[in-house]
mmCIF file of C-alpha atoms and ligand atoms in Angstrom:
data_model
loop_
_atom_site.group_PDB
_atom_site.id
_atom_site.type_symbol
_atom_site.label_atom_id
_atom_site.label_comp_id
_atom_site.label_asym_id
_atom_site.label_seq_id
_atom_site.Cartn_x
_atom_site.Cartn_y
_atom_site.Cartn_z
ATOM 1 C CA MET A 1 -15.954 4.939 -8.188
ATOM 2 C CA LYS A 2 -13.601 6.517 -5.663
ATOM 3 C CA LEU A 3 -10.743 3.995 -5.528
ATOM 4 C CA LEU A 4 -7.527 4.499 -3.548
ATOM 5 C CA ILE A 5 -4.775 1.901 -3.688
ATOM 6 C CA LEU A 6 -2.228 1.634 -0.884
ATOM 7 C CA ASP A 7 1.127 -0.005 -0.510
ATOM 8 C CA ARG A 8 1.254 -1.724 2.898
ATOM 9 C CA ASP A 9 4.634 -1.644 4.617
ATOM 10 C CA GLY A 10 5.701 1.925 5.278
ATOM 11 C CA VAL A 11 2.254 3.321 4.467
ATOM 12 C CA ILE A 12 -0.279 1.469 6.635
ATOM 13 C CA ASN A 13 2.145 -0.118 9.076
ATOM 14 C CA GLN A 14 5.725 0.460 10.089
ATOM 15 C CA ASP A 15 8.310 -1.119 7.809
ATOM 16 C CA SER A 16 11.631 -2.748 8.699
ATOM 17 C CA ASP A 17 14.721 -3.617 6.716
ATOM 18 C CA ALA A 18 14.415 -6.969 8.486
ATOM 19 C CA TYR A 19 10.933 -7.452 6.971
ATOM 20 C CA ILE A 20 7.664 -7.616 8.911
ATOM 21 C CA LYS A 21 7.842 -11.260 9.921
ATOM 22 C CA SER A 22 5.142 -11.685 12.569
ATOM 23 C CA LEU A 23 1.830 -10.279 13.739
ATOM 24 C CA ASP A 24 3.658 -8.628 16.643
ATOM 25 C CA GLU A 25 5.913 -6.823 14.174
ATOM 26 C CA TRP A 26 2.889 -5.538 12.259
ATOM 27 C CA ILE A 27 2.420 -2.132 13.920
ATOM 28 C CA PRO A 28 0.064 0.430 12.382
ATOM 29 C CA ILE A 29 1.526 3.845 11.635
ATOM 30 C CA PRO A 30 -0.270 6.415 13.842
ATOM 31 C CA GLY A 31 -3.369 7.730 12.066
ATOM 32 C CA SER A 32 -3.373 5.139 9.291
ATOM 33 C CA ILE A 33 -6.161 2.918 10.601
ATOM 34 C CA GLU A 34 -8.320 5.959 11.271
ATOM 35 C CA ALA A 35 -7.513 7.295 7.803
ATOM 36 C CA ILE A 36 -8.650 4.098 6.083
ATOM 37 C CA ALA A 37 -11.812 3.986 8.201
ATOM 38 C CA GLN A 38 -12.634 7.616 7.445
ATOM 39 C CA LEU A 39 -12.005 7.161 3.724
ATOM 40 C CA SER A 40 -14.213 4.093 3.512
ATOM 41 C CA LYS A 41 -16.958 5.822 5.499
ATOM 42 C CA THR A 42 -16.931 8.676 2.990
ATOM 43 C CA GLY A 43 -17.391 6.421 -0.030
ATOM 44 C CA TRP A 44 -13.816 5.526 -0.901
ATOM 45 C CA THR A 45 -12.824 1.960 -1.735
ATOM 46 C CA VAL A 46 -9.397 1.336 -0.221
ATOM 47 C CA ALA A 47 -7.421 -1.527 -1.753
ATOM 48 C CA VAL A 48 -3.892 -2.737 -0.958
ATOM 49 C CA ALA A 49 -1.051 -3.902 -3.216
ATOM 50 C CA THR A 50 1.963 -5.221 -1.327
ATOM 51 C CA ASN A 51 5.203 -6.992 -2.153
ATOM 52 C CA GLN A 52 5.774 -9.832 0.288
ATOM 53 C CA SER A 53 9.018 -11.455 -0.828
ATOM 54 C CA GLY A 54 9.472 -12.586 2.770
ATOM 55 C CA ILE A 55 7.212 -15.481 1.819
ATOM 56 C CA ALA A 56 9.554 -16.624 -0.957
ATOM 57 C CA ARG A 57 12.496 -16.028 1.352
ATOM 58 C CA GLY A 58 10.938 -18.274 4.003
ATOM 59 C CA TYR A 59 10.815 -15.537 6.670
ATOM 60 C CA TYR A 60 7.106 -16.047 7.439
ATOM 61 C CA SER A 61 4.161 -18.150 6.290
ATOM 62 C CA LEU A 62 1.057 -17.313 4.288
ATOM 63 C CA ALA A 63 -0.912 -17.953 7.500
ATOM 64 C CA THR A 64 1.083 -15.231 9.247
ATOM 65 C CA LEU A 65 0.560 -12.869 6.335
ATOM 66 C CA ASP A 66 -3.171 -13.587 6.406
ATOM 67 C CA ALA A 67 -3.227 -12.910 10.164
ATOM 68 C CA MET A 68 -1.681 -9.481 9.571
ATOM 69 C CA HIS A 69 -4.356 -8.663 7.009
ATOM 70 C CA ALA A 70 -7.114 -9.988 9.279
ATOM 71 C CA ARG A 71 -5.782 -7.654 12.003
ATOM 72 C CA LEU A 72 -5.864 -4.729 9.580
ATOM 73 C CA ARG A 73 -9.467 -5.515 8.682
ATOM 74 C CA GLU A 74 -10.435 -5.900 12.379
ATOM 75 C CA LEU A 75 -8.884 -2.572 13.372
ATOM 76 C CA VAL A 76 -10.535 -0.670 10.511
ATOM 77 C CA ALA A 77 -13.894 -2.376 11.150
ATOM 78 C CA ALA A 78 -13.667 -1.385 14.828
ATOM 79 C CA GLN A 79 -13.724 2.222 13.593
ATOM 80 C CA GLY A 80 -16.717 1.585 11.348
ATOM 81 C CA GLY A 81 -14.771 1.306 8.115
ATOM 82 C CA GLU A 82 -13.721 -1.490 5.825
ATOM 83 C CA VAL A 83 -10.722 -2.511 3.745
ATOM 84 C CA GLY A 84 -11.219 -3.557 0.126
ATOM 85 C CA LEU A 85 -9.221 -6.062 -1.854
ATOM 86 C CA ILE A 86 -5.758 -6.868 -0.519
ATOM 87 C CA VAL A 87 -3.394 -8.232 -3.180
ATOM 88 C CA TYR A 88 0.106 -9.436 -2.382
ATOM 89 C CA CYS A 89 3.087 -10.706 -4.358
ATOM 90 C CA PRO A 90 4.647 -13.644 -2.491
ATOM 91 C CA HIS A 91 7.485 -14.041 -4.974
ATOM 92 C CA GLY A 92 11.163 -13.231 -4.799
ATOM 93 C CA PRO A 93 13.032 -10.643 -6.904
ATOM 94 C CA ASP A 94 14.367 -13.362 -9.243
ATOM 95 C CA ASP A 95 11.083 -15.216 -9.794
ATOM 96 C CA GLY A 96 10.139 -13.176 -12.848
ATOM 97 C CA CYS A 97 6.510 -12.820 -11.816
ATOM 98 C CA ASP A 98 4.179 -10.163 -13.174
ATOM 99 C CA CYS A 99 2.896 -9.091 -9.778
ATOM 100 C CA ARG A 100 6.017 -7.854 -7.968
ATOM 101 C CA LYS A 101 6.251 -4.080 -7.948
ATOM 102 C CA PRO A 102 7.546 -2.138 -9.850
ATOM 103 C CA ARG A 103 5.579 -4.333 -12.232
ATOM 104 C CA PRO A 104 1.934 -3.218 -12.209
ATOM 105 C CA GLY A 105 0.333 -6.669 -12.089
ATOM 106 C CA MET A 106 -1.261 -6.164 -8.663
ATOM 107 C CA LEU A 107 -2.662 -2.785 -9.676
ATOM 108 C CA ARG A 108 -4.212 -4.391 -12.752
ATOM 109 C CA THR A 109 -5.680 -7.173 -10.585
ATOM 110 C CA ILE A 110 -7.332 -4.560 -8.384
ATOM 111 C CA ALA A 111 -8.607 -2.594 -11.395
ATOM 112 C CA ASN A 112 -10.075 -5.748 -12.942
ATOM 113 C CA HIS A 113 -11.679 -6.743 -9.640
ATOM 114 C CA TYR A 114 -13.512 -3.428 -9.450
ATOM 115 C CA ALA A 115 -13.922 -3.093 -13.243
ATOM 116 C CA VAL A 116 -12.361 0.360 -13.233
ATOM 117 C CA ASP A 117 -9.694 2.123 -15.267
ATOM 118 C CA LEU A 118 -6.482 2.920 -13.402
ATOM 119 C CA ALA A 119 -5.820 6.250 -15.138
ATOM 120 C CA GLY A 120 -5.399 8.875 -12.459
ATOM 121 C CA VAL A 121 -6.170 6.496 -9.586
ATOM 122 C CA TRP A 122 -3.969 7.392 -6.647
ATOM 123 C CA PHE A 123 -1.469 4.683 -5.635
ATOM 124 C CA VAL A 124 0.225 5.542 -2.362
ATOM 125 C CA GLY A 125 3.635 4.103 -1.578
ATOM 126 C CA ASP A 126 6.933 4.698 0.200
ATOM 127 C CA SER A 127 9.299 3.095 -2.311
ATOM 128 C CA LYS A 128 10.517 3.838 -5.829
ATOM 129 C CA GLY A 129 8.955 0.615 -7.070
ATOM 130 C CA ASP A 130 5.546 1.793 -5.903
ATOM 131 C CA LEU A 131 5.865 5.000 -7.911
ATOM 132 C CA GLU A 132 7.077 3.128 -10.974
ATOM 133 C CA ALA A 133 4.217 0.643 -10.772
ATOM 134 C CA ALA A 134 1.762 3.537 -10.676
ATOM 135 C CA ARG A 135 3.304 5.221 -13.684
ATOM 136 C CA ALA A 136 3.299 1.966 -15.655
ATOM 137 C CA VAL A 137 -0.501 1.999 -15.686
ATOM 138 C CA ASP A 138 -1.036 5.773 -15.809
ATOM 139 C CA ALA A 139 -2.127 5.864 -12.163
ATOM 140 C CA GLN A 140 -1.176 8.817 -9.966
ATOM 141 C CA PRO A 141 2.040 8.134 -8.001
ATOM 142 C CA VAL A 142 1.763 9.367 -4.427
ATOM 143 C CA LEU A 143 4.674 9.215 -1.979
ATOM 144 C CA VAL A 144 4.398 9.316 1.797
ATOM 145 C CA ARG A 145 7.318 10.340 3.986
ATOM 146 C CA THR A 146 6.709 7.429 6.377
ATOM 147 C CA GLY A 147 8.481 4.065 6.014
ATOM 148 C CA LYS A 148 11.146 4.382 3.332
ATOM 149 C CA GLY A 149 9.537 7.543 1.952
ATOM 150 C CA GLU A 150 12.202 10.048 3.034
ATOM 151 C CA GLN A 151 14.907 7.745 1.681
ATOM 152 C CA THR A 152 13.007 7.376 -1.607
ATOM 153 C CA LEU A 153 12.501 11.144 -1.841
ATOM 154 C CA SER A 154 16.190 11.839 -1.264
ATOM 155 C CA LYS A 155 17.042 9.780 -4.366
ATOM 156 C CA GLY A 156 14.617 11.726 -6.557
ATOM 157 C CA VAL A 157 11.080 10.868 -7.600
ATOM 158 C CA PRO A 158 9.148 11.270 -10.875
ATOM 159 C CA GLU A 159 8.006 14.851 -11.465
ATOM 160 C CA ALA A 160 4.319 13.967 -11.361
ATOM 161 C CA THR A 161 4.596 12.420 -7.885
ATOM 162 C CA LEU A 162 2.384 13.897 -5.185
ATOM 163 C CA ILE A 163 4.087 14.012 -1.784
ATOM 164 C CA PHE A 164 2.375 13.831 1.615
ATOM 165 C CA ASP A 165 3.647 13.369 5.148
ATOM 166 C CA ASP A 166 1.549 10.282 5.807
ATOM 167 C CA LEU A 167 -1.653 8.429 5.001
ATOM 168 C CA ALA A 168 -3.613 10.537 7.479
ATOM 169 C CA SER A 169 -2.786 13.691 5.522
ATOM 170 C CA ILE A 170 -3.794 11.984 2.278
ATOM 171 C CA ALA A 171 -7.158 11.029 3.764
ATOM 172 C CA SER A 172 -7.669 14.561 4.971
ATOM 173 C CA ALA A 173 -6.879 15.967 1.540
ATOM 174 C CA LEU A 174 -9.160 13.527 -0.285
ATOM 175 C CA ILE A 175 -12.058 13.815 2.119
ATOM 176 C CA HIS A 176 -11.952 17.580 2.464
ATOM 177 C CA THR A 177 -11.374 18.402 -1.164
ATOM 178 C CA GLN A 178 -13.325 15.476 -2.657
ATOM 179 C CA ALA A 179 -10.382 15.036 -5.031
ATOM 180 C CA GLY A 180 -9.900 11.842 -6.996
HETATM 181 O O1 GMZ B 201 6.073 -1.951 0.972
HETATM 182 P P1 GMZ B 201 5.408 -3.272 0.638
HETATM 183 O O2 GMZ B 201 5.363 -3.554 -0.862
HETATM 184 O O3 GMZ B 201 4.012 -3.381 1.300
HETATM 185 O O4 GMZ B 201 6.292 -4.458 1.337
HETATM 186 C C1 GMZ B 201 7.701 -4.341 1.399
HETATM 187 C C2 GMZ B 201 8.171 -5.594 2.102
HETATM 188 O O5 GMZ B 201 7.789 -6.733 1.384
HETATM 189 C C3 GMZ B 201 9.678 -5.667 2.209
HETATM 190 O O6 GMZ B 201 10.230 -5.464 0.921
HETATM 191 C C4 GMZ B 201 11.637 -5.698 0.923
HETATM 192 O O7 GMZ B 201 12.112 -5.503 -0.396
HETATM 193 P P2 GMZ B 201 12.487 -6.787 -1.312
HETATM 194 O O8 GMZ B 201 11.170 -7.522 -1.572
HETATM 195 O O9 GMZ B 201 13.448 -7.626 -0.533
HETATM 196 O O10 GMZ B 201 13.072 -6.191 -2.595
HETATM 197 C C5 GMZ B 201 12.357 -4.736 1.871
HETATM 198 O O11 GMZ B 201 12.196 -3.413 1.392
HETATM 199 C C6 GMZ B 201 11.754 -4.823 3.281
HETATM 200 O O12 GMZ B 201 12.276 -3.807 4.098
HETATM 201 C C7 GMZ B 201 10.246 -4.675 3.218
HETATM 202 O O13 GMZ B 201 9.679 -4.941 4.512
HETATM 203 MG MG1 MG B 202 6.259 -0.043 1.243
HETATM 204 ZN ZN1 ZN B 203 4.667 -11.904 -7.736
#
């Protein structure tokens, strides 16, 4: 099975230090919707693992979060593609949950859902915690320069990390080289 797991904020949509608190603030990064559609149309299953501590912080509701994910699904479907399982961590940094990245709980949830092994599966993120979550389960850490990616890169990333400009360039690489 060709499985690709994506972080959300900073990879699929623009991120903000003030959190993405409303549907209006959820703005796709240019090329990302097309990339997901193209990947799914070429046999890739695209899942999402996203920290959403804004829920615990009271910045937005689960209904708002669901509306953002419904919008993502609508936009990808309009291009003939589909989005797989979306898993989010609604907890705060001090809640001690197993799902908040850098813990790999969400990646394991996705792997169990699809009954696949995570070894070598590409997990694409823009933050250090994304890369650490990938490494915790022997997945392939992949950093994009969008969102917080440049900032993350400037602080140093694990040697095995693959680095791409954006999700569109990842899709192009996977589709044209049938990697993964
Ligand atoms: O990149 P993903 O995992 O999809 O989502 C990240 C968001 O939940 C937010 O995560 C926060 O980190 P804290 O949760 O406050 O540590 C901050 O980095 C915000 O800028 C960011 O929007
Ligand atoms: Mg992110
Ligand atoms: Zn959690």
